Every structure is written in C-alpha cells, then in structure tokens.
Amino acid sequence: QAQLVESGGGLVQSGDSLRLSCAASGRTLSGYALGWFRQAPGKERDFVAAITLTGETTYYADSVKGRFTISRDNAKNSVYLQMNSLKPEDTAIYYCAAGRWVVVGTEQGYDYWGQGTQVTVSS
C-alpha cells in the first residue's frame, strides 16, 4: 500500500513561486503515472498536471500551461510541481496522485492520493 504526502504549500503573493513535493512510502512509484490536482474553495477537484511512467511526457491544464512544471525523481520516490507566476485563482488545496493506467485530464485510473497541501496566493 502506497502512502503519498504532499508538502511545500504556503501563503504567497501574486507572481511568486512555490515548489510542491509529494513523497511516497510503502511502494515504489516507478511503475506509476503521476498527477497533480487541485480543489479551490467551493469548487470541484480539477486536473493540473500529469507525467508519464518514464517522465518523458508531461501534460498540463490550459490554466497552468507555461507556468507550472511537473517532474519526478524515481530514486527519491517523489513527484514535484514547480509553480511560477502564481495567481490568486491558483489558490486551492493541491493533491498528488498515482496510477498504473490513467486517463490524462481526469481522475480515472489514479489509485493513490495524498491528503493535500494548501496553496494560498494573495492579490
């Protein structure tokens, strides 16, 4: 059983940067696609980014494309989300997730989820 723990969230100003980390224990993530999702207050959880098993291909929601970068380090059993040029609309709880076969852009196929880390961007 894999456990995912997010970290790196916080309170920042518009235009600032944050780097979120997600560390896994109990199971290696090397055989999993990885994704980041976020849920703003009063909203449903939305797709943010995903990365393939090998890390060779990444996918992003239009709202974060060009600002966010997803990466993985299988040696550290971790996935990261570098967030630049943050905007107030990026305020949300950010979740990492892992799945063997996933449908990019959706939550389908993700077997393991973290508890989330809060990102707040002030205007």
mmCIF file of C-alpha atoms in Angstrom:
data_model
loop_
_atom_site.group_PDB
_atom_site.id
_atom_site.type_symbol
_atom_site.label_atom_id
_atom_site.label_comp_id
_atom_site.label_asym_id
_atom_site.label_seq_id
_atom_site.Cartn_x
_atom_site.Cartn_y
_atom_site.Cartn_z
ATOM 1 C CA GLN A 1 0.000 0.000 0.000
ATOM 2 C CA ALA A 2 1.379 3.364 -1.033
ATOM 3 C CA GLN A 3 1.047 6.491 1.045
ATOM 4 C CA LEU A 4 1.516 9.889 -0.581
ATOM 5 C CA VAL A 5 2.341 13.006 1.411
ATOM 6 C CA GLU A 6 2.365 16.480 -0.128
ATOM 7 C CA SER A 7 4.426 19.361 1.186
ATOM 8 C CA GLY A 8 5.598 22.807 0.137
ATOM 9 C CA GLY A 9 2.359 24.740 0.207
ATOM 10 C CA GLY A 10 2.009 28.110 1.829
ATOM 11 C CA LEU A 11 0.888 31.713 1.551
ATOM 12 C CA VAL A 12 2.497 33.756 -1.217
ATOM 13 C CA GLN A 13 1.848 36.893 -3.231
ATOM 14 C CA SER A 14 0.821 37.107 -6.859
ATOM 15 C CA GLY A 15 3.802 36.457 -9.100
ATOM 16 C CA ASP A 16 5.656 34.382 -6.531
ATOM 17 C CA SER A 17 6.749 30.783 -6.913
ATOM 18 C CA LEU A 18 6.306 27.600 -4.927
ATOM 19 C CA ARG A 19 7.589 24.086 -5.363
ATOM 20 C CA LEU A 20 5.312 21.333 -4.156
ATOM 21 C CA SER A 21 6.678 17.917 -3.310
ATOM 22 C CA CYS A 22 4.945 14.591 -2.980
ATOM 23 C CA ALA A 23 6.806 11.731 -1.354
ATOM 24 C CA ALA A 24 5.620 8.144 -1.426
ATOM 25 C CA SER A 25 6.228 5.367 1.051
ATOM 26 C CA GLY A 26 5.267 1.731 1.130
ATOM 27 C CA ARG A 27 5.511 1.266 -2.627
ATOM 28 C CA THR A 28 7.761 2.475 -5.403
ATOM 29 C CA LEU A 29 6.245 4.935 -7.845
ATOM 30 C CA SER A 30 8.461 3.892 -10.729
ATOM 31 C CA GLY A 31 5.650 1.932 -12.350
ATOM 32 C CA TYR A 32 3.044 4.656 -11.980
ATOM 33 C CA ALA A 33 1.890 7.668 -13.874
ATOM 34 C CA LEU A 34 1.700 10.653 -11.553
ATOM 35 C CA GLY A 35 -0.597 13.617 -11.428
ATOM 36 C CA TRP A 36 -1.399 16.795 -9.586
ATOM 37 C CA PHE A 37 -4.924 18.018 -8.950
ATOM 38 C CA ARG A 38 -6.337 20.965 -7.061
ATOM 39 C CA GLN A 39 -9.563 21.922 -5.392
ATOM 40 C CA ALA A 40 -10.481 25.539 -4.774
ATOM 41 C CA PRO A 41 -12.972 26.535 -2.080
ATOM 42 C CA GLY A 42 -16.489 25.641 -3.149
ATOM 43 C CA LYS A 43 -15.261 24.026 -6.371
ATOM 44 C CA GLU A 44 -14.766 20.524 -7.669
ATOM 45 C CA ARG A 45 -11.319 18.989 -7.894
ATOM 46 C CA ASP A 46 -9.603 19.772 -11.191
ATOM 47 C CA PHE A 47 -6.724 18.307 -13.129
ATOM 48 C CA VAL A 48 -3.492 20.303 -13.048
ATOM 49 C CA ALA A 49 -0.663 18.207 -14.499
ATOM 50 C CA ALA A 50 0.458 14.654 -15.190
ATOM 51 C CA ILE A 51 3.682 12.871 -16.057
ATOM 52 C CA THR A 52 4.237 9.507 -17.703
ATOM 53 C CA LEU A 53 5.977 6.446 -16.294
ATOM 54 C CA THR A 54 9.310 7.404 -17.823
ATOM 55 C CA GLY A 55 8.930 11.118 -17.234
ATOM 56 C CA GLU A 56 9.381 11.789 -20.936
ATOM 57 C CA THR A 57 5.947 13.310 -21.491
ATOM 58 C CA THR A 58 4.024 15.810 -19.429
ATOM 59 C CA TYR A 59 0.508 17.177 -19.623
ATOM 60 C CA TYR A 60 -0.962 20.383 -18.247
ATOM 61 C CA ALA A 61 -4.286 22.054 -17.813
ATOM 62 C CA ASP A 62 -4.619 25.119 -20.009
ATOM 63 C CA SER A 63 -4.894 27.303 -16.932
ATOM 64 C CA VAL A 64 -1.366 26.437 -15.765
ATOM 65 C CA LYS A 65 0.432 25.729 -19.031
ATOM 66 C CA GLY A 66 3.626 27.738 -19.286
ATOM 67 C CA ARG A 67 3.673 28.485 -15.564
ATOM 68 C CA PHE A 68 3.763 25.083 -13.864
ATOM 69 C CA THR A 69 6.189 22.219 -14.391
ATOM 70 C CA ILE A 70 5.710 18.657 -13.205
ATOM 71 C CA SER A 71 8.707 16.401 -12.693
ATOM 72 C CA ARG A 72 9.549 13.135 -10.995
ATOM 73 C CA ASP A 73 12.523 11.568 -9.297
ATOM 74 C CA ASN A 74 12.068 7.831 -9.067
ATOM 75 C CA ALA A 75 15.227 7.459 -6.989
ATOM 76 C CA LYS A 76 13.568 9.604 -4.329
ATOM 77 C CA ASN A 77 10.135 8.122 -4.973
ATOM 78 C CA SER A 78 8.791 11.629 -5.393
ATOM 79 C CA VAL A 79 6.936 13.896 -7.762
ATOM 80 C CA TYR A 80 7.162 17.682 -7.839
ATOM 81 C CA LEU A 81 5.181 20.630 -9.089
ATOM 82 C CA GLN A 82 7.093 23.834 -9.722
ATOM 83 C CA MET A 83 4.621 26.707 -9.753
ATOM 84 C CA ASN A 84 5.724 30.060 -11.130
ATOM 85 C CA SER A 85 3.877 33.324 -11.702
ATOM 86 C CA LEU A 86 1.227 32.326 -9.221
ATOM 87 C CA LYS A 87 -2.165 33.993 -9.413
ATOM 88 C CA PRO A 88 -4.948 34.324 -6.838
ATOM 89 C CA GLU A 89 -7.002 31.875 -8.896
ATOM 90 C CA ASP A 90 -4.335 29.241 -8.182
ATOM 91 C CA THR A 91 -5.438 29.227 -4.556
ATOM 92 C CA ALA A 92 -6.509 25.687 -3.726
ATOM 93 C CA ILE A 93 -5.632 22.509 -1.935
ATOM 94 C CA TYR A 94 -3.199 20.624 -4.152
ATOM 95 C CA TYR A 95 -3.216 16.838 -4.275
ATOM 96 C CA CYS A 96 -0.783 14.402 -5.809
ATOM 97 C CA ALA A 97 -1.958 11.065 -7.124
ATOM 98 C CA ALA A 98 -0.531 7.902 -8.661
ATOM 99 C CA GLY A 99 -1.984 5.308 -11.014
ATOM 100 C CA ARG A 100 -0.833 2.439 -13.210
ATOM 101 C CA TRP A 101 -3.047 3.405 -16.151
ATOM 102 C CA VAL A 102 -4.717 6.773 -16.122
ATOM 103 C CA VAL A 103 -6.806 8.918 -18.402
ATOM 104 C CA VAL A 104 -4.961 12.200 -18.635
ATOM 105 C CA GLY A 105 -7.032 15.184 -17.636
ATOM 106 C CA THR A 106 -9.331 13.156 -15.408
ATOM 107 C CA GLU A 107 -9.171 11.322 -12.088
ATOM 108 C CA GLN A 108 -9.707 7.982 -13.819
ATOM 109 C CA GLY A 109 -7.095 5.367 -13.003
ATOM 110 C CA TYR A 110 -5.460 7.066 -10.041
ATOM 111 C CA ASP A 111 -5.192 4.517 -7.239
ATOM 112 C CA TYR A 112 -3.438 6.523 -4.541
ATOM 113 C CA TRP A 113 -3.995 10.061 -3.318
ATOM 114 C CA GLY A 114 -2.278 12.329 -0.853
ATOM 115 C CA GLN A 115 -4.048 14.395 1.779
ATOM 116 C CA GLY A 116 -3.293 17.686 0.069
ATOM 117 C CA THR A 117 -1.304 20.818 0.777
ATOM 118 C CA GLN A 118 -2.778 24.313 0.893
ATOM 119 C CA VAL A 119 -1.593 26.956 -1.545
ATOM 120 C CA THR A 120 -2.883 30.477 -0.998
ATOM 121 C CA VAL A 121 -1.996 33.316 -3.369
ATOM 122 C CA SER A 122 -2.857 36.824 -2.239
ATOM 123 C CA SER A 123 -3.716 39.582 -4.683
#
